[in-house]
Amino acid sequence: MNAVAVAVEREIVCSFIFKNRWARNSLDKICGQHSSQVTRTEGELRQGWRLKASLDVQKSQVTHRLRKLEKASVHSCARRPREELLSLKVSLLACVLLATSLSLSIDHAALIKQELNNQILPILTSGGVHINRPVSMCGRSGSVPTVHRGIGNCPLNFILSLSQESLIQVRGSNSSVQLSVAFVSGVSASVTVSAQGVPAGAKVLFAPASAKPSFSSTMTISTSEGTPLGQFNITILATGGGLEKSAILSLLVVPIVHDIAIVSTLVKRTATVGSVVVINATIANYGSLSEQFELQAYANTTLVDDRSVPKLAPEGVYVGRLMWNTSGFSPGTYTVLVAVPPVQGELNLLDNSREAGRVLLIQSPGSRPSPSPAASGGSQGFTYGRQLAIVAAIAESAIVLLIVLRGRTKSSTGNTSAGPRKI
């Protein structure tokens, strides 16, 4: 039994030793691979810098040789006699060709150097940025490598924008403008928004005033009776992560004005009794607040149509139609007037009414006069009575004339039958 136990323990120990050796060999292999990769990367970087240094040395040597050749050529060309002018020209041509080839080599070396400089960042330290990190390592949102997240290697970058660049606001009122802070790249950090250049008596509030991008904020601008009138440029600042962005909002503060005006009116000139006359009207709000008003149409002094306009914004224009049903109106000429009753606080009333034109109402052929009262205020019964009185007066005059003529005829007949009188 002891021999068997010893054999089992020996198997266990040997198996443990074997497993530990396999794990150690695997670990050494993995570490060796990473070490070789790191060594290869370092070697490539060193080779690049060595190539750059070698190109710099070659450039300086080529430049030095070129200058020596130029000096030697000029010196030798000055000493030769005139009869060897042709050989001197050949030598100069050779010198020029050599200088050109050397210049091309220098330019090629400069291009290689520029390419190396673009691949590797300059050796500068600013904050927590790595000194030799490739430019592509700080990309846009979603493209930053995991190795650079949360360690401050990539600086925060964002964009500040406003929903509108200008705003017209009545003194003593509130207005709202939306702003957004959009994340671009880097490690997200808290960004705070604020305002500068706010006029006296005004306040600017942000909700929220600070958050991590991307986020939106509502900017509320409040003015009071003490806020001066005029135009002001408010600077909106967004600061965070060592970066500051700004945007300009143009604010125009205007006084409170109520002014509804009739701009134009139009109506047709002729219509038949019983038809519907369309009256077109254009209304404008020249005030600084939205207004609700009534639109009315008159034929002479009779109100023929009325409608309500619920809301018209400042600088807004409303185009409406009013209908005049001419049933019950007598033929004649009517003056059509469009009017807007003054709104509360309105001072300028000269443009609240406008004449649309004169409409001639005519009786349609084959129709009888309407017994209903006319819009002009005359009575149809009175018209008929007047006509009957005229007919009666004409008849009476004819009878009187007939009697007079008859009497004259009888008197002239009697005198003829008596004969001449003797004296």
GROMACS .gro file of C-alpha atoms in nm:
model
  423
    1MET     CA    1   0.000   0.000   0.000
    2ASN     CA    2   0.287   0.238   0.072
    3ALA     CA    3   0.438   0.176  -0.268
    4VAL     CA    4   0.106   0.244  -0.440
    5ALA     CA    5   0.057   0.567  -0.244
    6VAL     CA    6   0.406   0.681  -0.327
    7ALA     CA    7   0.340   0.610  -0.696
    8VAL     CA    8   0.015   0.811  -0.694
    9GLU     CA    9   0.179   1.106  -0.520
   10ARG     CA   10   0.459   1.095  -0.774
   11GLU     CA   11   0.203   1.106  -1.059
   12ILE     CA   12   0.027   1.405  -0.903
   13VAL     CA   13   0.350   1.595  -0.848
   14CYS     CA   14   0.470   1.522  -1.199
   15SER     CA   15   0.138   1.632  -1.349
   16PHE     CA   16   0.145   1.959  -1.149
   17ILE     CA   17   0.502   2.028  -1.255
   18PHE     CA   18   0.413   1.959  -1.619
   19LYS     CA   19   0.111   2.190  -1.610
   20ASN     CA   20   0.312   2.469  -1.449
   21ARG     CA   21   0.583   2.432  -1.712
   22TRP     CA   22   0.322   2.447  -1.993
   23ALA     CA   23   0.160   2.760  -1.845
   24ARG     CA   24   0.499   2.922  -1.798
   25ASN     CA   25   0.600   2.841  -2.153
   26SER     CA   26   0.270   2.980  -2.288
   27LEU     CA   27   0.312   3.295  -2.082
   28ASP     CA   28   0.670   3.338  -2.201
   29LYS     CA   29   0.555   3.289  -2.559
   30ILE     CA   30   0.276   3.548  -2.529
   31CYS     CA   31   0.503   3.797  -2.354
   32GLY     CA   32   0.769   3.731  -2.613
   33GLN     CA   33   0.526   3.810  -2.894
   34HIS     CA   34   0.417   4.138  -2.731
   35SER     CA   35   0.777   4.222  -2.654
   36SER     CA   36   0.877   4.157  -3.014
   37GLN     CA   37   0.589   4.375  -3.138
   38VAL     CA   38   0.690   4.657  -2.907
   39THR     CA   39   1.053   4.615  -3.008
   40ARG     CA   40   0.958   4.612  -3.377
   41THR     CA   41   0.751   4.931  -3.335
   42GLU     CA   42   1.032   5.104  -3.148
   43GLY     CA   43   1.276   4.988  -3.410
   44GLU     CA   44   1.062   5.129  -3.690
   45LEU     CA   45   1.036   5.461  -3.510
   46ARG     CA   46   1.411   5.471  -3.451
   47GLN     CA   47   1.471   5.376  -3.816
   48GLY     CA   48   1.242   5.657  -3.928
   49TRP     CA   49   1.423   5.913  -3.714
   50ARG     CA   50   1.759   5.778  -3.830
   51LEU     CA   51   1.649   5.807  -4.192
   52LYS     CA   52   1.538   6.161  -4.125
   53ALA     CA   53   1.872   6.248  -3.964
   54SER     CA   54   2.061   6.078  -4.249
   55LEU     CA   55   1.864   6.278  -4.507
   56ASP     CA   56   1.942   6.599  -4.321
   57VAL     CA   57   2.314   6.514  -4.327
   58GLN     CA   58   2.302   6.421  -4.697
   59LYS     CA   59   2.120   6.744  -4.774
   60SER     CA   60   2.383   6.952  -4.597
   61GLN     CA   61   2.666   6.760  -4.767
   62VAL     CA   62   2.511   6.796  -5.112
   63THR     CA   63   2.454   7.165  -5.056
   64HIS     CA   64   2.817   7.210  -4.945
   65ARG     CA   65   2.948   7.019  -5.247
   66LEU     CA   66   2.730   7.216  -5.486
   67ARG     CA   67   2.865   7.543  -5.352
   68LYS     CA   68   3.227   7.418  -5.385
   69LEU     CA   69   3.163   7.306  -5.744
   70GLU     CA   70   3.011   7.641  -5.834
   71LYS     CA   71   3.309   7.826  -5.687
   72ALA     CA   72   3.558   7.596  -5.858
   73SER     CA   73   3.379   7.629  -6.192
   74VAL     CA   74   3.374   8.004  -6.176
   75HIS     CA   75   3.742   8.017  -6.071
   76SER     CA   76   3.853   7.778  -6.341
   77CYS     CA   77   3.645   7.952  -6.606
   78ALA     CA   78   3.801   8.287  -6.518
   79ARG     CA   79   4.158   8.159  -6.570
   80ARG     CA   80   4.111   7.991  -6.907
   81PRO     CA   81   4.207   8.182  -7.221
   82ARG     CA   82   3.957   8.292  -7.480
   83GLU     CA   83   4.053   8.020  -7.729
   84GLU     CA   84   3.919   7.756  -7.484
   85LEU     CA   85   3.576   7.926  -7.457
   86LEU     CA   86   3.397   7.633  -7.614
   87SER     CA   87   3.534   7.382  -7.363
   88LEU     CA   88   3.442   7.622  -7.083
   89LYS     CA   89   3.080   7.631  -7.203
   90VAL     CA   90   3.073   7.254  -7.204
   91SER     CA   91   3.208   7.251  -6.848
   92LEU     CA   92   2.948   7.504  -6.736
   93LEU     CA   93   2.674   7.295  -6.895
   94ALA     CA   94   2.799   6.990  -6.707
   95CYS     CA   95   2.805   7.193  -6.386
   96VAL     CA   96   2.445   7.304  -6.443
   97LEU     CA   97   2.331   6.948  -6.510
   98LEU     CA   98   2.505   6.827  -6.196
   99ALA     CA   99   2.352   7.106  -5.989
  100THR     CA  100   2.007   7.022  -6.127
  101SER     CA  101   2.038   6.655  -6.036
  102LEU     CA  102   2.162   6.746  -5.688
  103SER     CA  103   1.873   6.989  -5.643
  104LEU     CA  104   1.624   6.719  -5.739
  105SER     CA  105   1.782   6.485  -5.486
  106ILE     CA  106   1.751   6.751  -5.217
  107ASP     CA  107   1.385   6.811  -5.303
  108HIS     CA  108   1.316   6.437  -5.286
  109ALA     CA  109   1.482   6.421  -4.945
  110ALA     CA  110   1.271   6.715  -4.828
  111LEU     CA  111   0.954   6.537  -4.939
  112ILE     CA  112   1.053   6.226  -4.744
  113LYS     CA  113   1.123   6.440  -4.439
  114GLN     CA  114   0.784   6.613  -4.469
  115GLU     CA  115   0.610   6.275  -4.493
  116LEU     CA  116   0.782   6.156  -4.177
  117ASN     CA  117   0.682   6.477  -3.995
  118ASN     CA  118   0.318   6.425  -4.096
  119GLN     CA  119   0.317   6.070  -3.962
  120ILE     CA  120   0.458   6.160  -3.621
  121LEU     CA  121   0.343   6.450  -3.401
  122PRO     CA  122   0.609   6.700  -3.289
  123ILE     CA  123   0.761   6.636  -2.950
  124LEU     CA  124   0.544   6.877  -2.751
  125THR     CA  125   0.374   6.830  -2.417
  126SER     CA  126   0.042   7.004  -2.352
  127GLY     CA  127  -0.176   6.878  -2.070
  128GLY     CA  128  -0.217   6.502  -2.080
  129VAL     CA  129  -0.163   6.461  -2.457
  130HIS     CA  130   0.086   6.194  -2.557
  131ILE     CA  131   0.401   6.341  -2.717
  132ASN     CA  132   0.418   6.106  -3.016
  133ARG     CA  133   0.053   6.000  -3.061
  134PRO     CA  134  -0.062   5.985  -3.428
  135VAL     CA  135  -0.314   6.251  -3.526
  136SER     CA  136  -0.581   5.990  -3.612
  137MET     CA  137  -0.593   5.874  -3.250
  138CYS     CA  138  -0.824   6.171  -3.159
  139GLY     CA  139  -1.108   6.123  -3.404
  140ARG     CA  140  -1.471   6.224  -3.401
  141SER     CA  141  -1.732   6.089  -3.164
  142GLY     CA  142  -1.741   5.709  -3.167
  143SER     CA  143  -1.400   5.670  -3.333
  144VAL     CA  144  -1.171   5.729  -3.031
  145PRO     CA  145  -0.972   5.411  -2.951
  146THR     CA  146  -1.042   5.236  -2.621
  147VAL     CA  147  -0.687   5.290  -2.502
  148HIS     CA  148  -0.745   5.668  -2.498
  149ARG     CA  149  -1.083   5.674  -2.326
  150GLY     CA  150  -1.101   5.827  -1.981
  151ILE     CA  151  -0.730   5.907  -1.943
  152GLY     CA  152  -0.739   6.267  -2.078
  153ASN     CA  153  -0.522   6.204  -2.383
  154CYS     CA  154  -0.775   6.353  -2.631
  155PRO     CA  155  -0.896   6.711  -2.558
  156LEU     CA  156  -1.270   6.788  -2.567
  157ASN     CA  157  -1.409   6.946  -2.884
  158PHE     CA  158  -1.771   7.061  -2.935
  159ILE     CA  159  -1.986   7.296  -3.148
  160LEU     CA  160  -2.215   7.575  -3.015
  161SER     CA  161  -2.516   7.682  -3.226
  162LEU     CA  162  -2.834   7.894  -3.182
  163SER     CA  163  -3.180   7.830  -3.323
  164GLN     CA  164  -3.190   8.194  -3.447
  165GLU     CA  165  -2.939   8.474  -3.483
  166SER     CA  166  -3.175   8.772  -3.430
  167LEU     CA  167  -3.472   8.848  -3.205
  168ILE     CA  168  -3.726   9.134  -3.185
  169GLN     CA  169  -3.869   9.169  -2.835
  170VAL     CA  170  -4.120   9.412  -2.685
  171ARG     CA  171  -3.996   9.596  -2.380
  172GLY     CA  172  -4.139   9.436  -2.068
  173SER     CA  173  -4.191   9.089  -2.220
  174ASN     CA  174  -4.012   8.750  -2.231
  175SER     CA  175  -3.872   8.551  -2.524
  176SER     CA  176  -3.703   8.212  -2.563
  177VAL     CA  177  -3.420   8.094  -2.790
  178GLN     CA  178  -3.290   7.737  -2.819
  179LEU     CA  179  -2.915   7.664  -2.817
  180SER     CA  180  -2.732   7.333  -2.862
  181VAL     CA  181  -2.387   7.207  -2.765
  182ALA     CA  182  -2.289   6.917  -2.993
  183PHE     CA  183  -2.007   6.676  -2.900
  184VAL     CA  184  -1.736   6.636  -3.169
  185SER     CA  185  -1.441   6.442  -3.020
  186GLY     CA  186  -1.228   6.385  -2.714
  187VAL     CA  187  -1.327   6.293  -2.361
  188SER     CA  188  -1.669   6.435  -2.268
  189ALA     CA  189  -1.662   6.691  -1.987
  190SER     CA  190  -1.913   6.932  -1.836
  191VAL     CA  191  -1.978   7.248  -2.043
  192THR     CA  192  -2.124   7.568  -1.890
  193VAL     CA  193  -2.318   7.827  -2.093
  194SER     CA  194  -2.340   8.197  -2.004
  195ALA     CA  195  -2.424   8.536  -2.161
  196GLN     CA  196  -2.232   8.864  -2.193
  197GLY     CA  197  -2.341   9.206  -2.317
  198VAL     CA  198  -2.695   9.186  -2.173
  199PRO     CA  199  -2.862   9.533  -2.172
  200ALA     CA  200  -2.958   9.705  -1.847
  201GLY     CA  201  -3.286   9.593  -1.695
  202ALA     CA  202  -3.276   9.260  -1.880
  203LYS     CA  203  -3.196   8.905  -1.764
  204VAL     CA  204  -3.083   8.591  -1.946
  205LEU     CA  205  -3.143   8.248  -1.790
  206PHE     CA  206  -3.039   7.904  -1.920
  207ALA     CA  207  -3.214   7.574  -1.853
  208PRO     CA  208  -2.994   7.380  -1.806
  209ALA     CA  209  -2.690   7.604  -1.754
  210SER     CA  210  -2.438   7.317  -1.744
  211ALA     CA  211  -2.425   6.961  -1.882
  212LYS     CA  212  -2.209   6.717  -2.076
  213PRO     CA  213  -2.237   6.745  -2.455
  214SER     CA  214  -2.434   6.675  -2.655
  215PHE     CA  215  -2.723   6.867  -2.495
  216SER     CA  216  -2.979   7.144  -2.563
  217SER     CA  217  -3.061   7.444  -2.345
  218THR     CA  218  -3.347   7.698  -2.342
  219MET     CA  219  -3.229   8.058  -2.314
  220THR     CA  220  -3.500   8.289  -2.170
  221ILE     CA  221  -3.456   8.665  -2.220
  222SER     CA  222  -3.660   8.891  -1.990
  223THR     CA  223  -3.687   9.268  -2.040
  224SER     CA  224  -3.842   9.527  -1.807
  225GLU     CA  225  -3.976   9.881  -1.835
  226GLY     CA  226  -3.624  10.004  -1.754
  227THR     CA  227  -3.462   9.824  -2.048
  228PRO     CA  228  -3.349  10.081  -2.307
  229LEU     CA  229  -3.481  10.066  -2.659
  230GLY     CA  230  -3.249   9.973  -2.946
  231GLN     CA  231  -3.037   9.689  -3.077
  232PHE     CA  232  -2.791   9.492  -2.864
  233ASN     CA  233  -2.546   9.208  -2.943
  234ILE     CA  234  -2.550   8.941  -2.672
  235THR     CA  235  -2.252   8.702  -2.671
  236ILE     CA  236  -2.334   8.343  -2.572
  237LEU     CA  237  -2.034   8.154  -2.427
  238ALA     CA  238  -1.990   7.777  -2.383
  239THR     CA  239  -1.688   7.679  -2.169
  240GLY     CA  240  -1.566   7.332  -2.076
  241GLY     CA  241  -1.268   7.096  -2.102
  242GLY     CA  242  -1.026   7.386  -2.154
  243LEU     CA  243  -1.221   7.501  -2.463
  244GLU     CA  244  -1.445   7.806  -2.515
  245LYS     CA  245  -1.691   7.861  -2.801
  246SER     CA  246  -1.910   8.169  -2.862
  247ALA     CA  247  -2.213   8.278  -3.067
  248ILE     CA  248  -2.380   8.619  -3.120
  249LEU     CA  249  -2.754   8.691  -3.072
  250SER     CA  250  -2.882   9.026  -3.208
  251LEU     CA  251  -3.159   9.157  -2.978
  252LEU     CA  252  -3.386   9.447  -3.086
  253VAL     CA  253  -3.590   9.596  -2.799
  254VAL     CA  254  -3.901   9.784  -2.923
  255PRO     CA  255  -4.179   9.973  -2.737
  256ILE     CA  256  -4.536   9.848  -2.693
  257VAL     CA  257  -4.743   9.963  -2.993
  258HIS     CA  258  -5.104   9.876  -3.088
  259ASP     CA  259  -5.185   9.956  -3.451
  260ILE     CA  260  -5.422   9.765  -3.682
  261ALA     CA  261  -5.449   9.917  -4.030
  262ILE     CA  262  -5.658   9.848  -4.340
  263VAL     CA  263  -5.411   9.831  -4.627
  264SER     CA  264  -5.642   9.781  -4.925
  265THR     CA  265  -6.004   9.704  -5.020
  266LEU     CA  266  -6.175   9.596  -5.341
  267VAL     CA  267  -6.538   9.554  -5.455
  268LYS     CA  268  -6.707   9.524  -5.794
  269ARG     CA  269  -6.891   9.831  -5.921
  270THR     CA  270  -7.221   9.686  -6.046
  271ALA     CA  271  -7.453   9.418  -5.906
  272THR     CA  272  -7.815   9.314  -5.933
  273VAL     CA  273  -8.058   9.320  -5.645
  274GLY     CA  274  -8.059   8.982  -5.469
  275SER     CA  275  -7.699   8.887  -5.556
  276VAL     CA  276  -7.404   8.853  -5.315
  277VAL     CA  277  -7.135   9.120  -5.342
  278VAL     CA  278  -6.782   9.006  -5.237
  279ILE     CA  279  -6.571   9.268  -5.055
  280ASN     CA  280  -6.196   9.192  -5.037
  281ALA     CA  281  -5.991   9.349  -4.758
  282THR     CA  282  -5.622   9.332  -4.657
  283ILE     CA  283  -5.538   9.408  -4.292
  284ALA     CA  284  -5.187   9.457  -4.145
  285ASN     CA  285  -5.059   9.464  -3.787
  286TYR     CA  286  -4.815   9.753  -3.755
  287GLY     CA  287  -4.792   9.710  -3.378
  288SER     CA  288  -4.547   9.520  -3.162
  289LEU     CA  289  -4.795   9.267  -3.014
  290SER     CA  290  -5.029   9.006  -3.157
  291GLU     CA  291  -5.383   9.145  -3.186
  292GLN     CA  292  -5.740   9.013  -3.205
  293PHE     CA  293  -5.983   9.239  -3.392
  294GLU     CA  294  -6.319   9.264  -3.570
  295LEU     CA  295  -6.361   9.322  -3.945
  296GLN     CA  296  -6.681   9.493  -4.059
  297ALA     CA  297  -6.841   9.602  -4.390
  298TYR     CA  298  -7.103   9.873  -4.439
  299ALA     CA  299  -7.331   9.967  -4.731
  300ASN     CA  300  -7.395  10.336  -4.669
  301THR     CA  301  -7.471  10.320  -4.294
  302THR     CA  302  -7.605   9.963  -4.283
  303LEU     CA  303  -7.382   9.687  -4.142
  304VAL     CA  304  -7.385   9.408  -4.401
  305ASP     CA  305  -7.117   9.167  -4.268
  306ASP     CA  306  -6.899   9.119  -3.960
  307ARG     CA  307  -6.630   8.863  -3.873
  308SER     CA  308  -6.369   8.814  -3.601
  309VAL     CA  309  -5.994   8.758  -3.662
  310PRO     CA  310  -5.856   8.563  -3.362
  311LYS     CA  311  -5.487   8.657  -3.384
  312LEU     CA  312  -5.257   8.855  -3.611
  313ALA     CA  313  -4.884   8.858  -3.527
  314PRO     CA  314  -4.670   9.173  -3.545
  315GLU     CA  315  -4.581   9.262  -3.906
  316GLY     CA  316  -4.842   9.005  -4.013
  317VAL     CA  317  -5.093   9.050  -4.297
  318TYR     CA  318  -5.449   8.914  -4.310
  319VAL     CA  319  -5.647   8.885  -4.635
  320GLY     CA  320  -6.019   8.832  -4.583
  321ARG     CA  321  -6.352   8.839  -4.766
  322LEU     CA  322  -6.677   8.999  -4.652
  323MET     CA  323  -7.014   8.908  -4.811
  324TRP     CA  324  -7.298   9.155  -4.876
  325ASN     CA  325  -7.633   8.990  -4.951
  326THR     CA  326  -7.824   9.255  -5.145
  327SER     CA  327  -8.164   9.086  -5.105
  328GLY     CA  328  -8.412   9.341  -4.972
  329PHE     CA  329  -8.214   9.644  -5.093
  330SER     CA  330  -8.369   9.879  -5.347
  331PRO     CA  331  -8.187   9.974  -5.666
  332GLY     CA  332  -7.947  10.261  -5.635
  333THR     CA  333  -7.587  10.358  -5.560
  334TYR     CA  334  -7.432  10.247  -5.231
  335THR     CA  335  -7.100  10.343  -5.074
  336VAL     CA  336  -6.921  10.033  -4.938
  337LEU     CA  337  -6.697  10.093  -4.635
  338VAL     CA  338  -6.463   9.848  -4.455
  339ALA     CA  339  -6.381   9.924  -4.091
  340VAL     CA  340  -6.187   9.777  -3.798
  341PRO     CA  341  -6.292   9.890  -3.448
  342PRO     CA  342  -5.991  10.016  -3.246
  343VAL     CA  343  -5.811   9.754  -3.036
  344GLN     CA  344  -5.726   9.826  -2.675
  345GLY     CA  345  -5.449  10.084  -2.647
  346GLU     CA  346  -5.456  10.184  -3.015
  347LEU     CA  347  -5.386  10.553  -3.073
  348ASN     CA  348  -5.364  10.584  -3.452
  349LEU     CA  349  -5.723  10.553  -3.579
  350LEU     CA  350  -5.678  10.716  -3.921
  351ASP     CA  351  -5.614  10.382  -4.095
  352ASN     CA  352  -5.893  10.183  -3.925
  353SER     CA  353  -6.149  10.247  -4.202
  354ARG     CA  354  -6.129  10.254  -4.579
  355GLU     CA  355  -6.381  10.307  -4.860
  356ALA     CA  356  -6.393  10.007  -5.092
  357GLY     CA  357  -6.592  10.185  -5.364
  358ARG     CA  358  -6.943  10.263  -5.485
  359VAL     CA  359  -7.171   9.983  -5.601
  360LEU     CA  360  -7.465  10.039  -5.838
  361LEU     CA  361  -7.754   9.804  -5.763
  362ILE     CA  362  -7.986   9.749  -6.058
  363GLN     CA  363  -8.318   9.567  -6.081
  364SER     CA  364  -8.296   9.241  -6.269
  365PRO     CA  365  -8.514   9.228  -6.589
  366GLY     CA  366  -8.866   9.085  -6.536
  367SER     CA  367  -8.862   9.119  -6.158
  368ARG     CA  368  -9.104   9.325  -5.950
  369PRO     CA  369  -8.998   9.581  -5.694
  370SER     CA  370  -8.952   9.431  -5.354
  371PRO     CA  371  -9.204   9.547  -5.095
  372SER     CA  372  -8.943   9.528  -4.822
  373PRO     CA  373  -8.776   9.848  -4.697
  374ALA     CA  374  -8.463   9.959  -4.880
  375ALA     CA  375  -8.125   9.999  -4.711
  376SER     CA  376  -8.122  10.371  -4.789
  377GLY     CA  377  -8.413  10.430  -4.545
  378GLY     CA  378  -8.696  10.511  -4.801
  379SER     CA  379  -9.039  10.338  -4.781
  380GLN     CA  380  -9.169  10.136  -5.075
  381GLY     CA  381  -9.530  10.221  -4.976
  382PHE     CA  382  -9.447  10.587  -4.979
  383THR     CA  383  -9.307  10.547  -5.330
  384TYR     CA  384  -9.628  10.384  -5.450
  385GLY     CA  385  -9.845  10.660  -5.288
  386ARG     CA  386  -9.641  10.927  -5.451
  387GLN     CA  387  -9.684  10.763  -5.790
  388LEU     CA  388 -10.062  10.734  -5.740
  389ALA     CA  389 -10.085  11.102  -5.637
  390ILE     CA  390  -9.902  11.205  -5.952
  391VAL     CA  391 -10.139  10.998  -6.170
  392ALA     CA  392 -10.442  11.146  -5.993
  393ALA     CA  393 -10.312  11.498  -6.037
  394ILE     CA  394 -10.255  11.439  -6.407
  395ALA     CA  395 -10.605  11.295  -6.448
  396GLU     CA  396 -10.759  11.587  -6.259
  397SER     CA  397 -10.574  11.839  -6.474
  398ALA     CA  398 -10.691  11.662  -6.789
  399ILE     CA  399 -11.055  11.676  -6.673
  400VAL     CA  400 -11.034  12.047  -6.587
  401LEU     CA  401 -10.876  12.120  -6.923
  402LEU     CA  402 -11.146  11.926  -7.101
  403ILE     CA  403 -11.423  12.121  -6.917
  404VAL     CA  404 -11.264  12.455  -7.002
  405LEU     CA  405 -11.233  12.370  -7.368
  406ARG     CA  406 -11.590  12.250  -7.380
  407GLY     CA  407 -11.723  12.574  -7.225
  408ARG     CA  408 -11.533  12.786  -7.476
  409THR     CA  409 -11.681  12.591  -7.764
  410LYS     CA  410 -12.040  12.645  -7.646
  411SER     CA  411 -11.997  13.021  -7.600
  412SER     CA  412 -11.859  13.073  -7.950
  413THR     CA  413 -12.155  12.881  -8.107
  414GLY     CA  414 -12.418  13.094  -7.928
  415ASN     CA  415 -12.274  13.425  -8.051
  416THR     CA  416 -12.285  13.315  -8.417
  417SER     CA  417 -12.657  13.225  -8.420
  418ALA     CA  418 -12.772  13.569  -8.285
  419GLY     CA  419 -12.655  13.761  -8.596
  420PRO     CA  420 -12.544  14.125  -8.628
  421ARG     CA  421 -12.694  14.383  -8.407
  422LYS     CA  422 -12.853  14.706  -8.555
  423ILE     CA  423 -12.799  15.035  -8.396
   0.00000   0.00000   0.00000
